Coordinates of C-alpha atoms in Angstrom, one line a residue:
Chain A
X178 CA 16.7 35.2 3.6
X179 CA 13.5 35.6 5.5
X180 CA 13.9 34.5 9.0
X181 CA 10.1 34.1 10.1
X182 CA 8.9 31.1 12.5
X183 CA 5.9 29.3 11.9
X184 CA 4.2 27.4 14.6
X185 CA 2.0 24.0 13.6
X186 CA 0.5 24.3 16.3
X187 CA -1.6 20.7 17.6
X188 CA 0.5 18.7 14.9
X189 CA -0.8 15.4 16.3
X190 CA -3.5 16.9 18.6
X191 CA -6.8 15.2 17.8
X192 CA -7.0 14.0 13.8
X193 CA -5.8 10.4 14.1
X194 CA -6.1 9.7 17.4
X195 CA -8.7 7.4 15.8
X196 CA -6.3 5.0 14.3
X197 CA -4.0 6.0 17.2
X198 CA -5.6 4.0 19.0
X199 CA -6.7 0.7 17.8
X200 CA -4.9 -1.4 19.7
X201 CA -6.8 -4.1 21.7
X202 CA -6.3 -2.3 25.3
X203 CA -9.4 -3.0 27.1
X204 CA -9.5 -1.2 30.6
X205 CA -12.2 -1.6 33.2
X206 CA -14.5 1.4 33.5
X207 CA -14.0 3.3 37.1
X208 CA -16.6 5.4 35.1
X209 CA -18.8 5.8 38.1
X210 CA -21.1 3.6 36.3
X211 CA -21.2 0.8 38.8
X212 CA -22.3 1.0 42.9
X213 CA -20.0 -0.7 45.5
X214 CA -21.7 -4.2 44.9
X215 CA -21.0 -3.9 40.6
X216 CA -24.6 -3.0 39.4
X217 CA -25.1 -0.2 37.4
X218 CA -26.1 3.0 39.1
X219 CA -29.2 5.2 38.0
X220 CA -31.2 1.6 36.1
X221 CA -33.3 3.1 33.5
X222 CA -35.6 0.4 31.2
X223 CA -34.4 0.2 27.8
X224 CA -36.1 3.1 25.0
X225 CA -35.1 1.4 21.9
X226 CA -34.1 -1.5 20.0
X227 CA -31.2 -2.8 18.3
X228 CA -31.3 -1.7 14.8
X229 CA -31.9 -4.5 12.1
X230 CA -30.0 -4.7 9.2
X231 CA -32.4 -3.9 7.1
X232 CA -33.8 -0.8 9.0
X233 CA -30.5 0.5 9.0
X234 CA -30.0 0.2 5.4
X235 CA -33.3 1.9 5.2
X236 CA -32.3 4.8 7.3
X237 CA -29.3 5.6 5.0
X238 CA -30.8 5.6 1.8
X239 CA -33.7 8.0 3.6
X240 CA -30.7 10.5 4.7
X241 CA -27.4 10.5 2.3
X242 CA -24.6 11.8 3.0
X243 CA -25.8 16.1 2.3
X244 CA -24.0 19.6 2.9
X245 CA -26.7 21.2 5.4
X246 CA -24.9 24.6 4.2
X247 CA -25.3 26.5 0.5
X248 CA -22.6 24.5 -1.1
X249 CA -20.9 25.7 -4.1
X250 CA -18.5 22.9 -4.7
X251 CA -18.3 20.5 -7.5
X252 CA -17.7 16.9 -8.4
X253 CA -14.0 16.7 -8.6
X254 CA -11.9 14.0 -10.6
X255 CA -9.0 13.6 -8.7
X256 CA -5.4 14.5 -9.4
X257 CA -3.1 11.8 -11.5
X258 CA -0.7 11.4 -9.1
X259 CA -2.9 11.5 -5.9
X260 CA -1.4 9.3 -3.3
X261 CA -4.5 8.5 -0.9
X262 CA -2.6 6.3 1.0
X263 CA 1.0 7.9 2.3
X264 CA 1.8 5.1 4.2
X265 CA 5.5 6.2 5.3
X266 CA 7.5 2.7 3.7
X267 CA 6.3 4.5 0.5
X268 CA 9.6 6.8 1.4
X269 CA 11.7 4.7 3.3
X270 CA 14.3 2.6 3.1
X271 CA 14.0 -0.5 5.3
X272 CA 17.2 -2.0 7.6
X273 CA 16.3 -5.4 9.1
X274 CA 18.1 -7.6 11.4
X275 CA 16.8 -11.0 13.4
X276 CA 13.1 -9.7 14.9
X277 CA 13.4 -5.7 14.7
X278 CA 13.5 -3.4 11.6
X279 CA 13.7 0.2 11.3
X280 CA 13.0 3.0 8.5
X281 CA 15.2 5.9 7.4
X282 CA 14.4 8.3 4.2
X283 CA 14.3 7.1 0.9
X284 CA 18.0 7.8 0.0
X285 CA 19.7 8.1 3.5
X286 CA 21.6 4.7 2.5
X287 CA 25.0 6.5 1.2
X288 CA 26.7 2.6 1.1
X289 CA 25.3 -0.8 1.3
X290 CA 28.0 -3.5 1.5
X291 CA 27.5 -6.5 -0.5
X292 CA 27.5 -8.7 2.4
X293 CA 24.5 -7.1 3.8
X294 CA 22.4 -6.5 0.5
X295 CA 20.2 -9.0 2.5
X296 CA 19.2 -6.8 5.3
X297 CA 17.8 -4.0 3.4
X298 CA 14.6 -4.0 1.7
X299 CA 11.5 -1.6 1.1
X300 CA 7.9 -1.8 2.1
X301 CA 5.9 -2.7 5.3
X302 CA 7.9 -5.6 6.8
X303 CA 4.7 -7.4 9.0
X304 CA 6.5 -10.1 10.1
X305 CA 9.3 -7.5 12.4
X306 CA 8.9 -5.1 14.5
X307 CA 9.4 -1.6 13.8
X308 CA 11.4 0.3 16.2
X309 CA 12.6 3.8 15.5
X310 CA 16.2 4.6 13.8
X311 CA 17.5 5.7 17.2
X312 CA 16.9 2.5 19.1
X313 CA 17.7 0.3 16.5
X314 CA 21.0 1.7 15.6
X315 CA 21.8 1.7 19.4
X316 CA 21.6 -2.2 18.9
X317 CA 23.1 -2.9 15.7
X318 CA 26.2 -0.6 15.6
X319 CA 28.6 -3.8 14.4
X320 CA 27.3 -3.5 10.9
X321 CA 25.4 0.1 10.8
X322 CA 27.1 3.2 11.2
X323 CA 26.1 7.1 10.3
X324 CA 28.0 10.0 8.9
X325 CA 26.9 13.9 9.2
X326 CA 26.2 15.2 5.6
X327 CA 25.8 18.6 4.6
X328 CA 22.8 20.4 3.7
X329 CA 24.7 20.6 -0.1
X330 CA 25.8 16.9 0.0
X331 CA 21.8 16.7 0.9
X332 CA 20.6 18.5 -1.9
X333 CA 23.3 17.1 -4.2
X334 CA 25.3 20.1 -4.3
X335 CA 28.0 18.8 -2.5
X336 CA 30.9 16.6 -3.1
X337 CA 32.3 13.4 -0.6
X338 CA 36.2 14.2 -0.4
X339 CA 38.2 11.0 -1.2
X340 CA 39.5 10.3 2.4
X341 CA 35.7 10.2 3.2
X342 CA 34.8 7.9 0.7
X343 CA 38.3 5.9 1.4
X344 CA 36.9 5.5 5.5
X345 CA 33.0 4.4 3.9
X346 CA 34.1 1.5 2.0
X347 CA 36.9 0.4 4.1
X348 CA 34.6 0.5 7.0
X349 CA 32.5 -2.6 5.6
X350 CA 29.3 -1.3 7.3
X351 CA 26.2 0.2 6.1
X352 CA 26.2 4.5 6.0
X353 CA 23.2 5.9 6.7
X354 CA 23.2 9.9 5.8
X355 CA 22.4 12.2 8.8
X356 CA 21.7 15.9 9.3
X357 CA 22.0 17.0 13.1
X358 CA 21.9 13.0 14.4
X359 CA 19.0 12.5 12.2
X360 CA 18.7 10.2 8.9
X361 CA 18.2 12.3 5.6
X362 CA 17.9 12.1 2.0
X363 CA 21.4 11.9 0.7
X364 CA 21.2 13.0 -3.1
X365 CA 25.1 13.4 -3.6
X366 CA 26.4 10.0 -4.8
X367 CA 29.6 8.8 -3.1
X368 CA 32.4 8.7 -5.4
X369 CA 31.5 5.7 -8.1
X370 CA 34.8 5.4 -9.1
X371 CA 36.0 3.5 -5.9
X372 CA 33.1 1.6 -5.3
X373 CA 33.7 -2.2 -6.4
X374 CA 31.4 -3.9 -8.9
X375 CA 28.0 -4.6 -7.5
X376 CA 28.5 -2.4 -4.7
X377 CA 25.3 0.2 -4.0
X378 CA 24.1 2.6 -3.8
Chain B
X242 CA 17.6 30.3 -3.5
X243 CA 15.1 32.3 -1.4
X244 CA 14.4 30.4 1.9
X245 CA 11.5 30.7 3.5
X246 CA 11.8 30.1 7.4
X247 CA 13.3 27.1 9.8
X248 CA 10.3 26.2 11.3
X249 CA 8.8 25.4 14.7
X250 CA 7.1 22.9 15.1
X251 CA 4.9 22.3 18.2
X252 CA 3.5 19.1 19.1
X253 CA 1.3 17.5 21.0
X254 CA 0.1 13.9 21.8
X255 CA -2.4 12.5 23.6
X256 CA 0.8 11.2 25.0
X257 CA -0.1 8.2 27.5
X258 CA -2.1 6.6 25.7
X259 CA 0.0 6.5 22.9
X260 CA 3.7 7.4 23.0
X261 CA 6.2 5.4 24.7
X262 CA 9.2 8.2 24.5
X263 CA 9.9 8.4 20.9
X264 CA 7.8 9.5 17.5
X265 CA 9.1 11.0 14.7
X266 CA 8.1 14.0 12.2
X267 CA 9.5 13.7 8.3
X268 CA 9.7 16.6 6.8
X269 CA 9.6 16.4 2.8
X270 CA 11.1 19.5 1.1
X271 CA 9.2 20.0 -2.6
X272 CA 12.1 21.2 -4.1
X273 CA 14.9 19.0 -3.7
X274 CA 12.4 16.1 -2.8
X275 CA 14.5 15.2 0.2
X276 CA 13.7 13.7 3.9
X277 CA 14.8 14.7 7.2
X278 CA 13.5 12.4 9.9
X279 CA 13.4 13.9 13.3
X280 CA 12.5 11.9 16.2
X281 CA 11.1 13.2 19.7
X282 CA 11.6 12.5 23.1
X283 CA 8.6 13.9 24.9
X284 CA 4.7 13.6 24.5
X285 CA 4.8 17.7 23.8
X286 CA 7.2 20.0 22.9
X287 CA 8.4 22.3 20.6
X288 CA 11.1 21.3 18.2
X289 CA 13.1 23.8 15.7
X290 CA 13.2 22.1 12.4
X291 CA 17.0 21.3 11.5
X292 CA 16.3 22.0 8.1
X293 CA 15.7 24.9 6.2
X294 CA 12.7 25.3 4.3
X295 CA 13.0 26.4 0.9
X296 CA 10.4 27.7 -1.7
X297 CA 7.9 26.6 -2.0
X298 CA 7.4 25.0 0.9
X299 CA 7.5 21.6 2.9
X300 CA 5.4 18.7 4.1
X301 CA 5.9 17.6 7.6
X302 CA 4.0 13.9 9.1
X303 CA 3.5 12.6 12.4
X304 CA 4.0 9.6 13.1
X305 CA 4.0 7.3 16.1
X306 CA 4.1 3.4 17.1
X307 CA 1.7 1.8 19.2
X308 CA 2.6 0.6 22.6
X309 CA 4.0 -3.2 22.9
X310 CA 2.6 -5.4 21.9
X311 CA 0.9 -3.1 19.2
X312 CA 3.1 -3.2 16.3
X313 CA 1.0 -1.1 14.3
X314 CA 2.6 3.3 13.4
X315 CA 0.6 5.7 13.2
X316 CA 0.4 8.8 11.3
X317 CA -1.2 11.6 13.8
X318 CA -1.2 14.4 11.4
X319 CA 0.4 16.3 8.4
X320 CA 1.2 20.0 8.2
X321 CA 1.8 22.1 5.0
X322 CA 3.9 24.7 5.1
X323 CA 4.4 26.7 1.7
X324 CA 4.4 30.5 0.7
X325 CA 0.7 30.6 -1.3
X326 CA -1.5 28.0 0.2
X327 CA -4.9 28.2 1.9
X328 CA -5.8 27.1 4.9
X329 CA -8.1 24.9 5.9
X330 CA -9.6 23.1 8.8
X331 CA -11.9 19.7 9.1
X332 CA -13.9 19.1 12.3
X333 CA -16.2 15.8 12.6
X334 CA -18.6 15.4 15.3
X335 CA -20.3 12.8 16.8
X336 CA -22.1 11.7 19.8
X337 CA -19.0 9.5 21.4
X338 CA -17.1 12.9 23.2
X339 CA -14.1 10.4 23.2
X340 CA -11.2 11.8 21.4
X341 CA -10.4 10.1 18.7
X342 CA -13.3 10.6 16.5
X343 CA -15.5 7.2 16.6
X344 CA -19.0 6.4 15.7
X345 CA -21.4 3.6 15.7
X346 CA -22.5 1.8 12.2
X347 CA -26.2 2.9 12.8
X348 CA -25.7 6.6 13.9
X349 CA -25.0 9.5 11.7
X350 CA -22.3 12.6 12.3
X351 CA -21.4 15.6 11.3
X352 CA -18.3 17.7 9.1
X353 CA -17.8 20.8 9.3
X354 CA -14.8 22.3 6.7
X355 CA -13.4 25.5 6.7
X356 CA -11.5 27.0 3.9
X357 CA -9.7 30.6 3.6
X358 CA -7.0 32.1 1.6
X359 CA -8.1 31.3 -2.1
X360 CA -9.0 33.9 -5.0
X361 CA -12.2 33.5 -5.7
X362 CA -12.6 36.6 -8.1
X363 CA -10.4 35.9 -10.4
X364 CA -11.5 33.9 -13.0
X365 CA -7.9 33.5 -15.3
X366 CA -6.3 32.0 -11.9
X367 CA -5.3 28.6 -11.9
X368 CA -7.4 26.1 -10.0
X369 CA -4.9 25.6 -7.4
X370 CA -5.8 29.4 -6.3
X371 CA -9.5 29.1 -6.6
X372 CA -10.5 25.7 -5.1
X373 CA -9.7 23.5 -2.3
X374 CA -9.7 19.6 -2.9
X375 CA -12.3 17.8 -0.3
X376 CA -12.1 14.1 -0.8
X377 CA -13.6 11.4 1.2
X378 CA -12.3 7.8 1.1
X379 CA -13.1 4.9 3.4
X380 CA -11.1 1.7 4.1
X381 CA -12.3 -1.6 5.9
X382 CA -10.9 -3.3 8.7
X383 CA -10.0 -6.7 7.2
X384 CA -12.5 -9.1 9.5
X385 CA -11.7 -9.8 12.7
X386 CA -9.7 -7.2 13.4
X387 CA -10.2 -3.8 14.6
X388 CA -7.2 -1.9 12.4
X389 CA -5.8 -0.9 9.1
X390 CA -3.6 -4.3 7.9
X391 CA 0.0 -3.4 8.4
X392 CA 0.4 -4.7 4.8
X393 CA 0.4 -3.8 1.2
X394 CA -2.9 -5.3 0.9
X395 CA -4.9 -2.0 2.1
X396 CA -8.1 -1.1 -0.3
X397 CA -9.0 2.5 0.1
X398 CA -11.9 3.9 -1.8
X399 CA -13.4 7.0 -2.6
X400 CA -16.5 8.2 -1.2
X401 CA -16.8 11.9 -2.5
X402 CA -14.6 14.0 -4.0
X403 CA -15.1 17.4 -4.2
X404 CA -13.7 21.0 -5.4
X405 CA -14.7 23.8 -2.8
X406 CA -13.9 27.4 -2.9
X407 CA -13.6 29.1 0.2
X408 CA -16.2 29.2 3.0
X409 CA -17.5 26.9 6.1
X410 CA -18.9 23.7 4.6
X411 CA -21.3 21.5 6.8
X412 CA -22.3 18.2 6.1
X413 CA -24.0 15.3 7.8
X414 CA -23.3 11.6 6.8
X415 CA -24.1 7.7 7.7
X416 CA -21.1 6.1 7.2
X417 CA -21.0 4.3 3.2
X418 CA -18.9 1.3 4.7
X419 CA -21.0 -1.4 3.1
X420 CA -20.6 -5.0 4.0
X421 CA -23.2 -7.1 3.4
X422 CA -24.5 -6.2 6.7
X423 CA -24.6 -2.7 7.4
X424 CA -24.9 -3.4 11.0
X425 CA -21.6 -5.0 10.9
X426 CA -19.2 -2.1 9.2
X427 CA -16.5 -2.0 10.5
X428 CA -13.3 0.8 9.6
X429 CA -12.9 4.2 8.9
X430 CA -13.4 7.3 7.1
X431 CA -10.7 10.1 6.3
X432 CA -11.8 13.6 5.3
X433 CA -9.2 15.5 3.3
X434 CA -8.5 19.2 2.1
X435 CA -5.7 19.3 -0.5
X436 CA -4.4 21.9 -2.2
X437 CA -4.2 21.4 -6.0
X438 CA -1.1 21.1 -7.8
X439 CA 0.3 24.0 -9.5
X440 CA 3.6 25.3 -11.0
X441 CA 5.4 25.9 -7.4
X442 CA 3.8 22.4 -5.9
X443 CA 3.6 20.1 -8.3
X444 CA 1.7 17.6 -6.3
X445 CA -1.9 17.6 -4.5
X446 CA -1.0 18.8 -0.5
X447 CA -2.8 17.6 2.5
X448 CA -4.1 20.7 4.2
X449 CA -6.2 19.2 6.7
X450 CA -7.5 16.0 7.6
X451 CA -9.8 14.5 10.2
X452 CA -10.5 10.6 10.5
X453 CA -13.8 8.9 12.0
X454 CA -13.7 5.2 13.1
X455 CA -17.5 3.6 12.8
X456 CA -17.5 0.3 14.8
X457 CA -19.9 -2.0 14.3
X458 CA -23.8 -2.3 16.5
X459 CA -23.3 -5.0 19.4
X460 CA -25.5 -8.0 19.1
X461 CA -26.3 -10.3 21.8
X462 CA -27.8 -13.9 21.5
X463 CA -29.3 -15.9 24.0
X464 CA -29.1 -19.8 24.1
X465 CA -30.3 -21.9 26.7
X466 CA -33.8 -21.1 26.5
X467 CA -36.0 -20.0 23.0
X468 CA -39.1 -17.8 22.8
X469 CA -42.0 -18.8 25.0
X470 CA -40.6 -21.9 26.3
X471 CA -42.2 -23.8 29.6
X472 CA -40.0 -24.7 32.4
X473 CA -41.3 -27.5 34.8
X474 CA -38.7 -29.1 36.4
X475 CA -35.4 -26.9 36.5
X476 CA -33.5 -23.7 34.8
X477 CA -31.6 -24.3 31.9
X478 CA -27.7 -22.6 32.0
X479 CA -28.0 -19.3 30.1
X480 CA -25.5 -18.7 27.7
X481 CA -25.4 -15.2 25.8
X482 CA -22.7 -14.8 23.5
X483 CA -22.2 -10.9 23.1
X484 CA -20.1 -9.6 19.5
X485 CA -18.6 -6.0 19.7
X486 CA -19.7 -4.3 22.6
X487 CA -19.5 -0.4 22.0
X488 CA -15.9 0.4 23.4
X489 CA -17.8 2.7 26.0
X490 CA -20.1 0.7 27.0
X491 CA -21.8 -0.8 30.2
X492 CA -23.6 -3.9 29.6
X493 CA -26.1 -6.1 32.0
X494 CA -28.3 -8.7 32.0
X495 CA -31.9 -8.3 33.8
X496 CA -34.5 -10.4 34.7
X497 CA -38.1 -9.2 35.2
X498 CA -42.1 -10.9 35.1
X499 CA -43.8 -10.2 32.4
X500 CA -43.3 -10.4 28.8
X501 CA -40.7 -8.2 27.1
X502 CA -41.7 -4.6 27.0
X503 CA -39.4 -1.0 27.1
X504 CA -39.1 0.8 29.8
X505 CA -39.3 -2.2 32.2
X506 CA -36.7 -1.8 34.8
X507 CA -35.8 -5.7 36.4
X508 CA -33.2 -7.1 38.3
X509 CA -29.9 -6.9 37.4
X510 CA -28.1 -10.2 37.3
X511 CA -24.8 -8.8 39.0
X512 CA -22.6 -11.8 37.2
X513 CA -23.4 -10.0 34.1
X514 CA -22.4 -6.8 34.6
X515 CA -19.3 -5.4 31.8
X516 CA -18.4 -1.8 31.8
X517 CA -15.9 -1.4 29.1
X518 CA -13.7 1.8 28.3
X519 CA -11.8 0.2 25.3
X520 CA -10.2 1.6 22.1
X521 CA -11.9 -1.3 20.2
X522 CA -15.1 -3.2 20.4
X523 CA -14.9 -6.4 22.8
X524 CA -16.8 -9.7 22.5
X525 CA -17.8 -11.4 25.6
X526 CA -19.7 -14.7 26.8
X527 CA -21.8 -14.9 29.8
X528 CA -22.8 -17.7 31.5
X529 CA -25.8 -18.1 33.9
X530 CA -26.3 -20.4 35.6
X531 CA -28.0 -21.0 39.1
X532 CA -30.5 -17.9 38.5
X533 CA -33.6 -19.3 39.9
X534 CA -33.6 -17.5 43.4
X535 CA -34.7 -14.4 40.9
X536 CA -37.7 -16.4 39.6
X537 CA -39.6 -17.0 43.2
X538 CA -42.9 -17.0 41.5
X539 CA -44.1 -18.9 38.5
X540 CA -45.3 -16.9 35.8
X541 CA -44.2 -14.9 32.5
X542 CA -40.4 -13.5 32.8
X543 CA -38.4 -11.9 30.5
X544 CA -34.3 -12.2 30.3
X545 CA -33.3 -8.9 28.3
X546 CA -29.6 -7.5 27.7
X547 CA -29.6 -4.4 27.7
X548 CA -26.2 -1.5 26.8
X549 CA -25.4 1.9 27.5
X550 CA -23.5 3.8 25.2
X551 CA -23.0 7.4 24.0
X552 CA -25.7 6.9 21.8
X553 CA -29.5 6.7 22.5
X554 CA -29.0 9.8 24.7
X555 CA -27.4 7.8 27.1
X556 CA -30.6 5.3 28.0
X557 CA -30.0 1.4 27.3
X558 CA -30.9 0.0 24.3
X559 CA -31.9 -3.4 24.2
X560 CA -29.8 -6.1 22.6
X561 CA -31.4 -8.7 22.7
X562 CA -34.5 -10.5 24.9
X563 CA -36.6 -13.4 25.3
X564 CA -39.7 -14.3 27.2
X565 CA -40.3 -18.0 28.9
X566 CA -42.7 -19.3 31.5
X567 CA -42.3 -20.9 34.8
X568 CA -44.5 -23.3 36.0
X569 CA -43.2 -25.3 38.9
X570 CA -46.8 -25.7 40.5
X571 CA -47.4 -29.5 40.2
X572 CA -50.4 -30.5 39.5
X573 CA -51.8 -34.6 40.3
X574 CA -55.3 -35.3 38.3
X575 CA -56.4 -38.7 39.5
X576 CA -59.1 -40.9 41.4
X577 CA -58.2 -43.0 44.4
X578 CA -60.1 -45.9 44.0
X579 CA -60.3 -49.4 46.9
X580 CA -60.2 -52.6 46.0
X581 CA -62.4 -53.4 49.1
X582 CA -66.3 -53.9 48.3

């Protein structure tokens, strides 16, 4: 084993803080902009006009989009299974209840009890909010509950003794996989043979 | 199975503004194609990685949710972490300092891409080792709002798409949002350096990415009064309807004799004043009404709105004006006649 650490460092720093932040928050400039009595500070007249539609459409085609460096790159097709969008409900499995829903990993759900088929689901749920796993469990421990996994029982190496799987589907709640408190992929299947007829996973 | 490393993972948001106590990085491990969520409880940190990560290497996303009532996530950023991938870095500049990368529709920026750690002499090496992906792809805010739809109803499209070998790329764009009305494009760009799949990763890696947000030229129009219109008897109420004010932006109204010109400095009617610092643009209407203690004399006057933004070096720009007359001067033609003889 190589024990090295990596550090990512400014994971979250500055990329995205563009969409990070469109959310109608409007505050009130103490920019320095205005005197005591609310008129702007410094009055210059105006050097220039609001572009026109059509002079801006003019401008572009006058300067495309161009590498100002020797560039030695070339048109690219892109990869088959490119995914532009990596929106995260791609990978998640969705738990919903009244007004709030969370997200776990695709394949954290290690049981799903008939009775609440209904309050699972996949993709971006608009209507809900999303809260993270931690706060929404925290609310809805009378039909969710988790159990610690292995990194094996993770990766599928692993096995779920019977006494386990006995507790699970006895326990009539939902089982979401976790590794160290948090939700993970669970690819060991709990044992089949005990699972009732349209039972999941 | 030969591991590579737990890893470390150091974070930082630009917390107030966006974090409420809790965000989350998912880590994806290419070779068992698993998840492990793990969820933060400051703005900045460092978190160790619970799980191991094996050859070849792992993906790892930030995400975060807006604040209340903002039920929009987020995702900040995405790290690749593998045993034989380049690096890269993407840098957009423009002439808003703020820091999430934002532009206006009318004003160009710039890229700037740096890749390193490919083998470029080897000619019997497989793409993946020789050439970066660069790909550029825009997406539309759906009208009347100032976000990506929290939907499946999203339409991304490619702008450019690129393979680069190593090196410092620099480019300079206009945005290629196209509405109808290039004034009016509104949404954002993404820059991307993947890696290309090979035998170890078999699917395209984000290396770097950096996202632009163009929001569309303000507009202002004046009703109340029209071009070169005579006023006898009394002012008219102003009304000037103003559409997508530059999130940094202060915005006035001024008032000065003359017909419209540049440069003219007037008075500034102080009801109109709006300083914004916003994430999105803001529409406003302003209504003026009792303004004639600014028009003393008769004569040529000018209403003008003017903004200041980043842009334009930081002098207004005009948004809008219109030029009227005043002409309260009455004057009686007549003959006074008697009736006496």
């Amino acid at each position: 084993m190589i024990n090295k650490t990596i550090t990512l460092f400014g994971l979250g720093l500055l990329f995205a803080a563009s969409t990070a932040f469109a959310q109608n928050t409007v505050r009130f400039q103490q920019s320095g902009r205005l005197d005591e009595n609310g008129i702007p500070i410094n009055l210059r007249g105006a050097t220039s006009v609001r572009v026109s539609d059509d002079e801006l459409s003019a401008k572009k085609t006058a300067q495309p989009s161009q590498f100002v460096t020797k560039f030695e790159g070339r048109k690219a097709e892109l990869p088959e299974n490119l995914s532009i969008l990596g929106d995260i409900y791609e990978n998640s499995e969705v738990l919903i209840y009244g007004d709030y829903h969370t997200i776990v990993p695709k394949g954290a759900l290690i049981y799903i009890p008939p009775t609440f088929k209904k309050r699972i689901s996949k993709g971006p749920q608009p209507q809900s909010q999303l809260v993270w796993w931690p706060e929404f469990y925290s609310k809805n421990r009378g039909w969710i509950t988790h159990r610690e996994i292995t990194i094996e029982q993770v990766e599928g190496r692993g096995t779920f003794p019977e006494d386990v799987v006995e507790v699970i589907l006895t326990d009539h709640k939902v089982v979401v996989a976790t590794h160290e408190q948090g939700p993970v992929t669970c690819l060991t299947p709990l044992s089949s043979e005990k699972q009732q007829p349209n039972e999941s996973p | 199975m030969k591991f590579l490393t737990h890893i470390l993972t150091t974070y930082l948001f630009l917390g107030s503004l966006l974090s409420h106590g809790q965000d989350l990085i998912r880590q994806y491990n290419y070779s068992t194609g698993t998840f492990r969520d793990v969820y933060l409880s400051n703005n900045q940190g460092t978190v160790l990685s619970p799980m191991i990560v094996p050859n070849p290497g792992a993906c790892f996303d930030l995400w975060a949710r807006g604040i209340h009532p903002d039920n929009y996530y987020y995702r900040l950023d995405t790290k690749v972490v593998g045993t034989y991938l380049p690096q890269a870095s993407i840098q957009i500049t423009s002439e808003d300092p703020y820091p999430a990368t934002r532009t206006r529709a009318d004003r160009p920026y710039d890229v700037t891409m740096v890749i390193s750690g490919l083998i470029n002499d080897d000619p019997s090496a497989p793409l993946a080792s020789k050439r970066v992906l660069y790909l550029r792809h825009g997406e539309n805010y759906p009208e009347g709002t100032y976000r990506i739809p929290m939907n499946t109803s999203r339409s991304v499209y490619v702008l450019e798409s690129y393979d680069v070998p190593n090196g410092t790329h620099q480019s300079t764009h206009y945005n290629s949002i196209s509405p109808a009305n290039p004034t009016e494009a509104t949404g954002e760009e993404t820059y991307r350096a993947y890696s290309y799949p090979d035998a170890s990763i078999p699917v395209a890696s984000i290396l770097a990415q950096q996202v632009i947000q163009i929001w569309p030229v303000a507009n202002a129009e004046v009703s109340g009064v029209t071009e070169n219109e005579r006023f006898v008897v009394r002012l008219p109420e102003l009304s000037i309807k103003l559409t997508a004010l530059y999130p940094d932006s202060l915005t006035y109204v001024q008032l000065y004799q003359g017909p419209k010109a540049l440069g003219r400095v007037g008075t500034v009617l102080p009801s109109t004043v709006r300083d914004f610092d916003a994430d999105v643009p803001q529409d406003e209407t302003i209504l003026i009404r009792d303004w004639g203690e600014h028009l003393q004399e008769d004569g040529i006057y000018t209403v003008e709105v003017l903004t200041v933004t980043p842009f334009n070096s930081g002098n207004p720009e005009r948004l809008g004006a219109i030029t009227f007359e005043i002409d309260r001067e009455v004057e009686l033609r007549g003959t006074v006649t008697s009736s006496e003889n």
